[in-house]
mmCIF file of C-alpha atoms (C1' of nucleotides) in Angstrom:
data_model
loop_
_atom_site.group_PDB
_atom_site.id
_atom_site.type_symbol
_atom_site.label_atom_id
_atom_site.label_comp_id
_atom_site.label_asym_id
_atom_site.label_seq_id
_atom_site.Cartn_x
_atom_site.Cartn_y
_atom_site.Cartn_z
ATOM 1 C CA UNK F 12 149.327 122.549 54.273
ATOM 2 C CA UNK F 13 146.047 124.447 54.436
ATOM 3 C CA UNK F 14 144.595 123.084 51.131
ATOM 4 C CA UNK F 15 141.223 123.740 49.979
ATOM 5 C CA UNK F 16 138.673 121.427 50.728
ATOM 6 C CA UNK F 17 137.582 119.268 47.954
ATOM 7 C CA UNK F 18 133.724 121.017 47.823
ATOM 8 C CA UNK F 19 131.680 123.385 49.391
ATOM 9 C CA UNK F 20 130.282 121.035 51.889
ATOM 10 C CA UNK F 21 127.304 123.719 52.502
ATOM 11 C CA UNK F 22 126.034 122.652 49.134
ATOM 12 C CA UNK F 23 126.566 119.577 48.891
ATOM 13 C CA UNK F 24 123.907 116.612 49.312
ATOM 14 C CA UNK F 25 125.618 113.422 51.451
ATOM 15 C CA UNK F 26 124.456 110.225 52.006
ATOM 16 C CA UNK F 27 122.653 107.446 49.996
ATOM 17 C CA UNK F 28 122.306 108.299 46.480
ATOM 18 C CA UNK F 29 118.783 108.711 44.964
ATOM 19 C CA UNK F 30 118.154 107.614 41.639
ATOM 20 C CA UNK F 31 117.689 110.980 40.551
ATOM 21 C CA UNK F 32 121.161 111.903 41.230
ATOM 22 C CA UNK F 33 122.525 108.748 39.918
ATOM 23 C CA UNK F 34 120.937 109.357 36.295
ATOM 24 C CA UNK F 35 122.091 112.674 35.923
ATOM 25 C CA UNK F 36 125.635 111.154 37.173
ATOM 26 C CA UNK F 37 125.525 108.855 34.166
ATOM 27 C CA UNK F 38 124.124 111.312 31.728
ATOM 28 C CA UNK F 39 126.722 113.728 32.482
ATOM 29 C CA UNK F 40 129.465 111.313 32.269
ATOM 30 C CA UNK F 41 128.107 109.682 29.064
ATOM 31 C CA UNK F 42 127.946 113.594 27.641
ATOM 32 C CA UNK F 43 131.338 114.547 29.159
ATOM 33 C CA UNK F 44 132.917 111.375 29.933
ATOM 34 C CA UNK F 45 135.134 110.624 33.126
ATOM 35 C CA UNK F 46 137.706 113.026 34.463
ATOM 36 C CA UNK F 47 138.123 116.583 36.058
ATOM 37 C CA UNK F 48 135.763 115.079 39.168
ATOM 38 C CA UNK F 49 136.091 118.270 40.827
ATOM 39 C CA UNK F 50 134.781 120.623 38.484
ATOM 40 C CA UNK F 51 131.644 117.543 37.700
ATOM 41 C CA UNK F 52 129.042 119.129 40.451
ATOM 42 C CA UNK F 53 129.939 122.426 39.243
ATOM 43 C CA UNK F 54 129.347 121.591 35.906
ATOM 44 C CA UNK F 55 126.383 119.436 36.147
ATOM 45 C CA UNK F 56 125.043 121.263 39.644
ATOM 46 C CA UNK F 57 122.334 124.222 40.245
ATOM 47 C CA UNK F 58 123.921 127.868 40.636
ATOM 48 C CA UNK F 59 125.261 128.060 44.172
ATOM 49 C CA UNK F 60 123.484 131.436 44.628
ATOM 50 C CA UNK F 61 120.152 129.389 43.706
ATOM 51 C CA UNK F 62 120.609 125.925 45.104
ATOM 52 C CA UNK F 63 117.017 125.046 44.724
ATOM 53 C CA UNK F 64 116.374 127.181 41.480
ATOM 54 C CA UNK F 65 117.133 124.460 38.523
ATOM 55 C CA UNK F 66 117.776 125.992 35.363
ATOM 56 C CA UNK F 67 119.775 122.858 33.668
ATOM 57 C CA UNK F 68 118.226 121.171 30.741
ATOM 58 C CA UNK F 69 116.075 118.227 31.454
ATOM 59 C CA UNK F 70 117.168 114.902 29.912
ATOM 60 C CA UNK F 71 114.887 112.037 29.360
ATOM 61 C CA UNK F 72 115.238 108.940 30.246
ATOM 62 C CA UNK F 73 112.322 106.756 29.052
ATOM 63 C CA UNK F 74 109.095 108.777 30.123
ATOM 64 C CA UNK F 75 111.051 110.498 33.057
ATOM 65 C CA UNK F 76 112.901 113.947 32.282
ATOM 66 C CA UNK F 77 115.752 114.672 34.468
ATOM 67 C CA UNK F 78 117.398 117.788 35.383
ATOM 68 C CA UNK F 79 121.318 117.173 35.146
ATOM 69 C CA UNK F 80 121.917 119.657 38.181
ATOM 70 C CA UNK F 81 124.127 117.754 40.630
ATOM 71 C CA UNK F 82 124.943 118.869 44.483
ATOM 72 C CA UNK F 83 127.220 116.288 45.040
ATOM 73 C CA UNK F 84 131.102 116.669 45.928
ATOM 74 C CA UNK F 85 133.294 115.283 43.216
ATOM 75 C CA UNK F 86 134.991 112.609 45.054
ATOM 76 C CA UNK F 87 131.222 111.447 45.684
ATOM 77 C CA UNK F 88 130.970 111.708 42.309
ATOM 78 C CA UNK F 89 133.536 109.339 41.338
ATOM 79 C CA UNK F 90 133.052 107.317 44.189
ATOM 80 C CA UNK F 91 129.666 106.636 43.043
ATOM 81 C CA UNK F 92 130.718 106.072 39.360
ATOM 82 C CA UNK F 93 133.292 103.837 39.984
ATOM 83 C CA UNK F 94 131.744 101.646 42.645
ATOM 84 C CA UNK F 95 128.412 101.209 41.693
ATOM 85 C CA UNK F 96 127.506 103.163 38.157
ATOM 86 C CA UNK F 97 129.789 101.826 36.000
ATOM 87 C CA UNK F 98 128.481 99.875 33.231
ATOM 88 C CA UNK F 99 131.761 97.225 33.397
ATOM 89 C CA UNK F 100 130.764 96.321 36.823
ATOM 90 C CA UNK F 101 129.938 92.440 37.294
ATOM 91 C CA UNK F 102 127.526 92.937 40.834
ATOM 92 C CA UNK F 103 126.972 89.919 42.052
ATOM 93 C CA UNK F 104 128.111 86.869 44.533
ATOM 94 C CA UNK F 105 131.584 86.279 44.040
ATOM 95 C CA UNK F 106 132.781 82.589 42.507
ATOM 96 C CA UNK F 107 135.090 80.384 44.089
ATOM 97 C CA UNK F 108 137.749 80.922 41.850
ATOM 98 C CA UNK F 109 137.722 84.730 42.671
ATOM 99 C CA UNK F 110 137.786 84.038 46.190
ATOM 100 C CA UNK F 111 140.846 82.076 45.674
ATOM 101 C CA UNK F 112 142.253 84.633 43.249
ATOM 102 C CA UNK F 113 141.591 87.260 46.121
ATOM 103 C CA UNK F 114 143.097 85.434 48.842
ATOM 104 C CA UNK F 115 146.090 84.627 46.756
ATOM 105 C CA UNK F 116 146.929 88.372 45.455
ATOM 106 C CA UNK F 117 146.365 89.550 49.192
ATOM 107 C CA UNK F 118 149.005 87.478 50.309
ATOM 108 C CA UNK F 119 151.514 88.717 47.400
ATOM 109 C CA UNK F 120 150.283 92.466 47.601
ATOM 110 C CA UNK F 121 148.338 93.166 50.947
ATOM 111 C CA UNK F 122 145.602 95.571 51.189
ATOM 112 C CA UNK F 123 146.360 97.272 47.434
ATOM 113 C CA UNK F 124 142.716 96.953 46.728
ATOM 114 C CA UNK F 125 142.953 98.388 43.594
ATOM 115 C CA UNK F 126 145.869 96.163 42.695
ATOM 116 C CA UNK F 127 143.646 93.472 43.384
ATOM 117 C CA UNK F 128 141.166 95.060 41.752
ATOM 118 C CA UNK F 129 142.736 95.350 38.895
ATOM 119 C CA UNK F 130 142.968 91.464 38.394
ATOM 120 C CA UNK F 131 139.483 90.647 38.637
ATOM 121 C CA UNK F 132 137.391 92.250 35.676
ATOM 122 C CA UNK F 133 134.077 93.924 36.652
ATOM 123 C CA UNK F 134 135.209 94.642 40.914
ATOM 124 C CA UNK F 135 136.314 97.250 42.541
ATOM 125 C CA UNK F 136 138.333 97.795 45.035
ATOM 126 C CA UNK F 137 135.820 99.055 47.674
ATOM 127 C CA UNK F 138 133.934 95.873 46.681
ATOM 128 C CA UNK F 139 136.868 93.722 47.317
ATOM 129 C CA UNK F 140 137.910 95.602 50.278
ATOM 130 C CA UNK F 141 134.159 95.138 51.810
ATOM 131 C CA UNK F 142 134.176 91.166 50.813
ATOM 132 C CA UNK F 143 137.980 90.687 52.474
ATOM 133 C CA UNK F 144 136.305 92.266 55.709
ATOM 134 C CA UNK F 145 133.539 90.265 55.882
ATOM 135 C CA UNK F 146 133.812 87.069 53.797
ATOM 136 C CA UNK F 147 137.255 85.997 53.128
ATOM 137 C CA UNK F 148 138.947 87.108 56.679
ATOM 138 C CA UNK F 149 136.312 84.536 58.198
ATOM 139 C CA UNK F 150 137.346 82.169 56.018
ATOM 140 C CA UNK F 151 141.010 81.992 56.574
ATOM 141 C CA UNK F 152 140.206 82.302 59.844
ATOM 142 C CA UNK F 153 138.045 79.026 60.313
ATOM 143 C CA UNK F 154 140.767 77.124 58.122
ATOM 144 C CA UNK F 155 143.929 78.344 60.843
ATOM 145 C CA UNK F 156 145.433 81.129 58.651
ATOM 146 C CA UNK F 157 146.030 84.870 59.473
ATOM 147 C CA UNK F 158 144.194 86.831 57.192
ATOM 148 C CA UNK F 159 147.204 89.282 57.544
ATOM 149 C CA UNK F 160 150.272 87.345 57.256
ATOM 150 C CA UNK F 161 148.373 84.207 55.598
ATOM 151 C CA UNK F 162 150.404 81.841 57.422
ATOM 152 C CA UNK F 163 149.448 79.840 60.319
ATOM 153 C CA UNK F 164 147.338 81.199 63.052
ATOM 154 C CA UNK F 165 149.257 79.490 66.025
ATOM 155 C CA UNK F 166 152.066 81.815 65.034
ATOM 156 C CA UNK F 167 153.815 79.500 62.759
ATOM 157 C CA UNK F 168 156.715 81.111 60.636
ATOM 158 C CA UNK F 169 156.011 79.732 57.570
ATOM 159 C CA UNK F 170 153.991 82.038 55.408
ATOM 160 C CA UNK F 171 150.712 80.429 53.457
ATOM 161 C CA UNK F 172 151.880 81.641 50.595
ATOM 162 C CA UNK F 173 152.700 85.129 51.001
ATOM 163 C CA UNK F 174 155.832 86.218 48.755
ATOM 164 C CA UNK F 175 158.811 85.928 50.828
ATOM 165 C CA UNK F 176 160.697 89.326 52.141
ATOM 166 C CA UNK F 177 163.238 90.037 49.289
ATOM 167 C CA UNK F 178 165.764 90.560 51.590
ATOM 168 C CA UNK F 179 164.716 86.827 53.161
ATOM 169 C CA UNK F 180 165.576 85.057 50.002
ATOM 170 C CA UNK F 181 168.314 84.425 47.952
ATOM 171 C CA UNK F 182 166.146 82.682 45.311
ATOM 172 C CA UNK F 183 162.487 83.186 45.411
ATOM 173 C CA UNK F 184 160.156 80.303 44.985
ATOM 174 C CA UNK F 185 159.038 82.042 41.879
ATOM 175 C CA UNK F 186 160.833 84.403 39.398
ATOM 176 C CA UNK F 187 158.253 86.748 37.245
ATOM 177 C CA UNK F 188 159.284 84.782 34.326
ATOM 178 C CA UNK F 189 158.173 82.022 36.761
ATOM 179 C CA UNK F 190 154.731 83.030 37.840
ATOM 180 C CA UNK F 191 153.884 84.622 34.408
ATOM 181 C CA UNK F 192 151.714 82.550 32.034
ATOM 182 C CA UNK F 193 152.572 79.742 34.391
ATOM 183 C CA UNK F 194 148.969 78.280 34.397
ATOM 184 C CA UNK F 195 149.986 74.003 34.503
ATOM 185 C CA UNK F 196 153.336 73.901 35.913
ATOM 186 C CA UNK F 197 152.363 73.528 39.327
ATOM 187 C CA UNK F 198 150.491 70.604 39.627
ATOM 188 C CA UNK F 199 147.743 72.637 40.641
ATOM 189 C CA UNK F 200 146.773 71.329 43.903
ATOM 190 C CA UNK F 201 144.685 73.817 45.946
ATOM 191 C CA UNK F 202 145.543 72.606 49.204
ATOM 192 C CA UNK F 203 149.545 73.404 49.015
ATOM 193 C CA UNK F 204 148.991 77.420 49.376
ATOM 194 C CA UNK F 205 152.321 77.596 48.843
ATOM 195 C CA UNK F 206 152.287 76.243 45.524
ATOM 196 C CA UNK F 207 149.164 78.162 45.306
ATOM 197 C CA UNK F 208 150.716 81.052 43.980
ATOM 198 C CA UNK F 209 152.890 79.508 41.129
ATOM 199 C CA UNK F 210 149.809 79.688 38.804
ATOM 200 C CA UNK F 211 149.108 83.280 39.200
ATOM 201 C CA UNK F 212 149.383 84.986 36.525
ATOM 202 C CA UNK F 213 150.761 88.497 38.105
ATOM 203 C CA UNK F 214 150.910 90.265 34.385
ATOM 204 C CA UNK F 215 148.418 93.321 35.410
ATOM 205 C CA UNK F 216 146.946 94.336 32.066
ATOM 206 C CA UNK F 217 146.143 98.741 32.632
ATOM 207 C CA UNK F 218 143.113 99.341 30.397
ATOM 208 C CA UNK F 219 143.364 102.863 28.370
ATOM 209 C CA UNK F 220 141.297 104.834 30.750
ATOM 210 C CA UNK F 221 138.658 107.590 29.509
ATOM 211 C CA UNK F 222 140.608 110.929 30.719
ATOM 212 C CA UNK F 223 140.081 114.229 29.780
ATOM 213 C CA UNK F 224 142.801 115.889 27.148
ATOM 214 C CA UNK F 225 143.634 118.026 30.004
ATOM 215 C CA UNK F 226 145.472 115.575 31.839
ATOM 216 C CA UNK F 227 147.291 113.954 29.019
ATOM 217 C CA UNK F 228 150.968 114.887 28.144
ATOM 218 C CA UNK F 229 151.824 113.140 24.479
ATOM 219 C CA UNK F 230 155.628 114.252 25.380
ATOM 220 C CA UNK F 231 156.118 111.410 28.111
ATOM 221 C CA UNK F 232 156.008 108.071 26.006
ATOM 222 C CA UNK F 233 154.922 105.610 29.031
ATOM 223 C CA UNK F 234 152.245 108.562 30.510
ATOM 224 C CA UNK F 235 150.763 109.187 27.062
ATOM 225 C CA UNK F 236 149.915 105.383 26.823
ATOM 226 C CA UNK F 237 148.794 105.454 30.007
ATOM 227 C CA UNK F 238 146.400 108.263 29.794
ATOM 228 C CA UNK F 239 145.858 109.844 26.483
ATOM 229 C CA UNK F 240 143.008 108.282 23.684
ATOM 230 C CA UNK F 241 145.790 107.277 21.435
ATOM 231 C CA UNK F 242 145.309 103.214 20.227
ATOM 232 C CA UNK F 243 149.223 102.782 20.554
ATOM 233 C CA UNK F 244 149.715 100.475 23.434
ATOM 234 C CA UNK F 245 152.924 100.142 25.258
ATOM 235 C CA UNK F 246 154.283 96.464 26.603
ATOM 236 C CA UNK F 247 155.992 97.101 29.947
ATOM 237 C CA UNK F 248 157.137 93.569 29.606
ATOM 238 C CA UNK F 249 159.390 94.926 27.159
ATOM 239 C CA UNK F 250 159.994 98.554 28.516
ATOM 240 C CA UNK F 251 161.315 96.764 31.969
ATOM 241 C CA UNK F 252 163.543 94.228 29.706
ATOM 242 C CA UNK F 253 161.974 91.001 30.010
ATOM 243 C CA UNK F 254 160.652 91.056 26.386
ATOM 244 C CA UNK F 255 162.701 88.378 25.704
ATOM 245 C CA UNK F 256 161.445 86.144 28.961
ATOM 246 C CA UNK F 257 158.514 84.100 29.074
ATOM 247 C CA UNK F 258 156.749 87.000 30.952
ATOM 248 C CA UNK F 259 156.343 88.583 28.048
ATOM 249 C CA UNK F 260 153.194 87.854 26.139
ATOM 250 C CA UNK F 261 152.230 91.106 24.607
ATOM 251 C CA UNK F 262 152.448 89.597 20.923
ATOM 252 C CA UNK F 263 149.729 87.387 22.240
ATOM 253 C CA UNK F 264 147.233 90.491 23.507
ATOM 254 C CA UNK F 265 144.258 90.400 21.581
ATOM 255 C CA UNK F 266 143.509 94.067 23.235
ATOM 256 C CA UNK F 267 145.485 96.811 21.448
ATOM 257 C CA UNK F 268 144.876 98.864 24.379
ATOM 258 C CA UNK F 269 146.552 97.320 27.042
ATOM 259 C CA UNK F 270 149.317 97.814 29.154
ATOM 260 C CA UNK F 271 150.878 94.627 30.577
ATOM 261 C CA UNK F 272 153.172 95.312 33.538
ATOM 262 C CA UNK F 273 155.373 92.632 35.318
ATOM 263 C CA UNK F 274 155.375 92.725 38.955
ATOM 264 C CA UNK F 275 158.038 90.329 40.461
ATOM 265 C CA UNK F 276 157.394 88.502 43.316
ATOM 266 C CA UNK F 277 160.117 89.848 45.611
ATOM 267 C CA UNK F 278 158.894 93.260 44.778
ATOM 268 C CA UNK F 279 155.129 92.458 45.851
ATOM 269 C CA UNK F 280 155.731 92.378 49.210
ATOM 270 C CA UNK F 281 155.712 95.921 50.649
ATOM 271 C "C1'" DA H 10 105.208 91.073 67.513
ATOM 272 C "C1'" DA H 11 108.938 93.612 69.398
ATOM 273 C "C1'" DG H 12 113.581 94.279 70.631
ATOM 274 C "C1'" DC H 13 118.231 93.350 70.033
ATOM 275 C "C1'" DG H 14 122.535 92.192 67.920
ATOM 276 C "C1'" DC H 15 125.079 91.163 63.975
ATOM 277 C "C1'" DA H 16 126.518 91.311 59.149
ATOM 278 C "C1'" DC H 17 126.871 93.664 55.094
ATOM 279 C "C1'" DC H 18 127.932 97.377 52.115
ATOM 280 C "C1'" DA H 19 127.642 102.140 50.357
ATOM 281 C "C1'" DA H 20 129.702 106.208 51.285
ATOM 282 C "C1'" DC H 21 132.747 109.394 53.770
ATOM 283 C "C1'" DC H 22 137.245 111.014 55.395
ATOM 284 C "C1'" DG H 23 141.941 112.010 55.382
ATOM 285 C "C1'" DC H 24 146.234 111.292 53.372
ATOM 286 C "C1'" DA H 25 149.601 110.686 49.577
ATOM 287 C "C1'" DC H 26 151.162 111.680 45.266
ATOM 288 C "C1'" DA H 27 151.304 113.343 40.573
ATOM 289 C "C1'" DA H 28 150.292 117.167 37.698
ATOM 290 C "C1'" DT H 29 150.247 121.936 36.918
ATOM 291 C "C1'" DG H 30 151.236 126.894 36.997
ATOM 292 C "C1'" DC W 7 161.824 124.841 42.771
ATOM 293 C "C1'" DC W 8 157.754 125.569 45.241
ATOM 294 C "C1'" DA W 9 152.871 126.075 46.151
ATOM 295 C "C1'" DT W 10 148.546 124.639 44.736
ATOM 296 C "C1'" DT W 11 145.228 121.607 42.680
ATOM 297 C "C1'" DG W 12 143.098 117.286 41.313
ATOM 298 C "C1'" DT W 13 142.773 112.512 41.713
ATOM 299 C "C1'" DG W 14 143.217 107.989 43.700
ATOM 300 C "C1'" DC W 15 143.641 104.965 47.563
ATOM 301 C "C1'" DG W 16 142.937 102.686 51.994
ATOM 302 C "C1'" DG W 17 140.726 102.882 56.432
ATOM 303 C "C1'" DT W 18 136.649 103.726 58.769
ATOM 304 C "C1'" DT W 19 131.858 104.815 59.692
ATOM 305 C "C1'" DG W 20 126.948 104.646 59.631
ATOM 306 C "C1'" DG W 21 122.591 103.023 57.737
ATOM 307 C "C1'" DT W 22 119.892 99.101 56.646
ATOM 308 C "C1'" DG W 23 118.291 94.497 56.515
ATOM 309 C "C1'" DC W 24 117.988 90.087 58.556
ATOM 310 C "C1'" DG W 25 117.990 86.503 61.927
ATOM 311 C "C1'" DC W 26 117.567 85.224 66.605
ATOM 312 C "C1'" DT W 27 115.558 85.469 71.177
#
DNA sequence: AAGCGCACCAACCGCACAATG
DNA sequence: CCATTGTGCGGTTGGTGCGCT
């Protein structure tokens, strides 16, 4: 296709982050906000003609200034702002109850980290990704599952608790009206895995990201919700017709900007 | 104390897709 | 409609720290 690459790699620092460049990361973001990662180093970076000549303004943080020249490549950029800057982000061991939650969405969605992501507040993907690797793939192993089909190691072929193939079953274990706000229904024993995943709440609430104007088109209903500043939140619930189901909980959301989409079991499986 | 191997995790890379002109 | 651009995602890599011998 012969695109462009995303940077000029000549002038670009790679590697570990110092804290140098992660304070001018934040102070450009918190001037400029997120968005347009690309055109961020430019922005925030040294002329290319004098890489090592910094004429930015210095911004101070505490006692130490800071220049708010940046040579990193954009997708650094955002890498490094989503992973690890962010002021949302929980750090930390994970609990029990998100391992569980972890192990449970893998099964329904596979590796859609960010899916995943998306249901625990305060992780990212790359997080989650890293902790599947190490923690959680060990730990399904030592109890006789398969990490990637979650059902029995021995080759068993009953799943865990993976969602079955939709073209497997005529009448899935669980409906989205089913699995949706369905927190007591269950029984809630831990050790049926299959059961396991009646109580999951699969209602993915979308937060109103922080975009740039540029990217925001008011004429598309559903993409100006989705990206644009305005406080008018749409229910998917209700935009996929199950406003009227049990699934539907939007006049419950305390957030006024949230999305709630309903992802049905059959169509979690990929 | 030194060397080695392993585990962890931050960061990079390449691809896919949506947006834009 | 097509080419280009920008962003996001998932897989992979490499550096670092720690425990064991």
């Amino acid at each position: 296709m012969g695109r462009s690459p995303c940077c000029e790699k000549a002038h670009t620092n790679k590697g570990a982050w110092t804290k140098e460049e992660d304070l001018k990361l934040i102070s450009y973001i918190k001037a400029h906000g997120e968005g347009c990662w690309r055109s961020l180093p430019k922005a925030a970076g040294p002329p290319l003609e004098h890489p090592n000549l910094c004429c930015h303004p210095a911004i101070a943080y505490g006692s130490v200034l800071v220049c708010t020249g940046l040579l990193r490549c954009g997708k650094s950029c955002r890498l490094r702002w989503i992973n690890y800057l962010r002021p949302d982000l929980k750090r930390g061991n994970f609990t029990e109850e998100e391992d569980e939650l972890i192990i449970k969405l893998h099964g329904l969605l596979g590796n859609k980290w960010s899916l995943i992501a998306g249901r625990l507040p305060g992780r990212t993907d790359n997080e989650i990704k890293n902790y599947w690797n190490t923690h959680i793939k060990r730990k399904l192993l030592s109890r006789g599952i398969d990490p990637q089909t979650h059902g029995p190691i021995n080759g068993g072929a009953t799943a865990a608790f993976a969602a079955p193939h939709p073209s497997e079953t005529a009448a899935p274990k669980a409906s989205a009206t089913d699995s949706c706000d369905e927190t007591n229904s269950s029984g809630g024993s831990q050790d049926d895995d299959r059961d396991g995943y009646l109580d999951l709440n699969l209602a993915l609430s979308i937060s109103l990201p922080h975009r740039s104007p540029k990217r925001s088109q008011p004429s598309e209903p559903l993409t100006s919700a989705a990206t644009s500043s305005s406080p008018q939140a749409i229910c998917l619930c209700c935009h996929l017709g199950f406003q009227s189901s049990e699934a539907c909980s939007c006049h419950t959301t305390q957030n006024p900007h949230v999305l709630r989409v309903i992802r049905r079991l059959e169509e979690a499986q990929h």
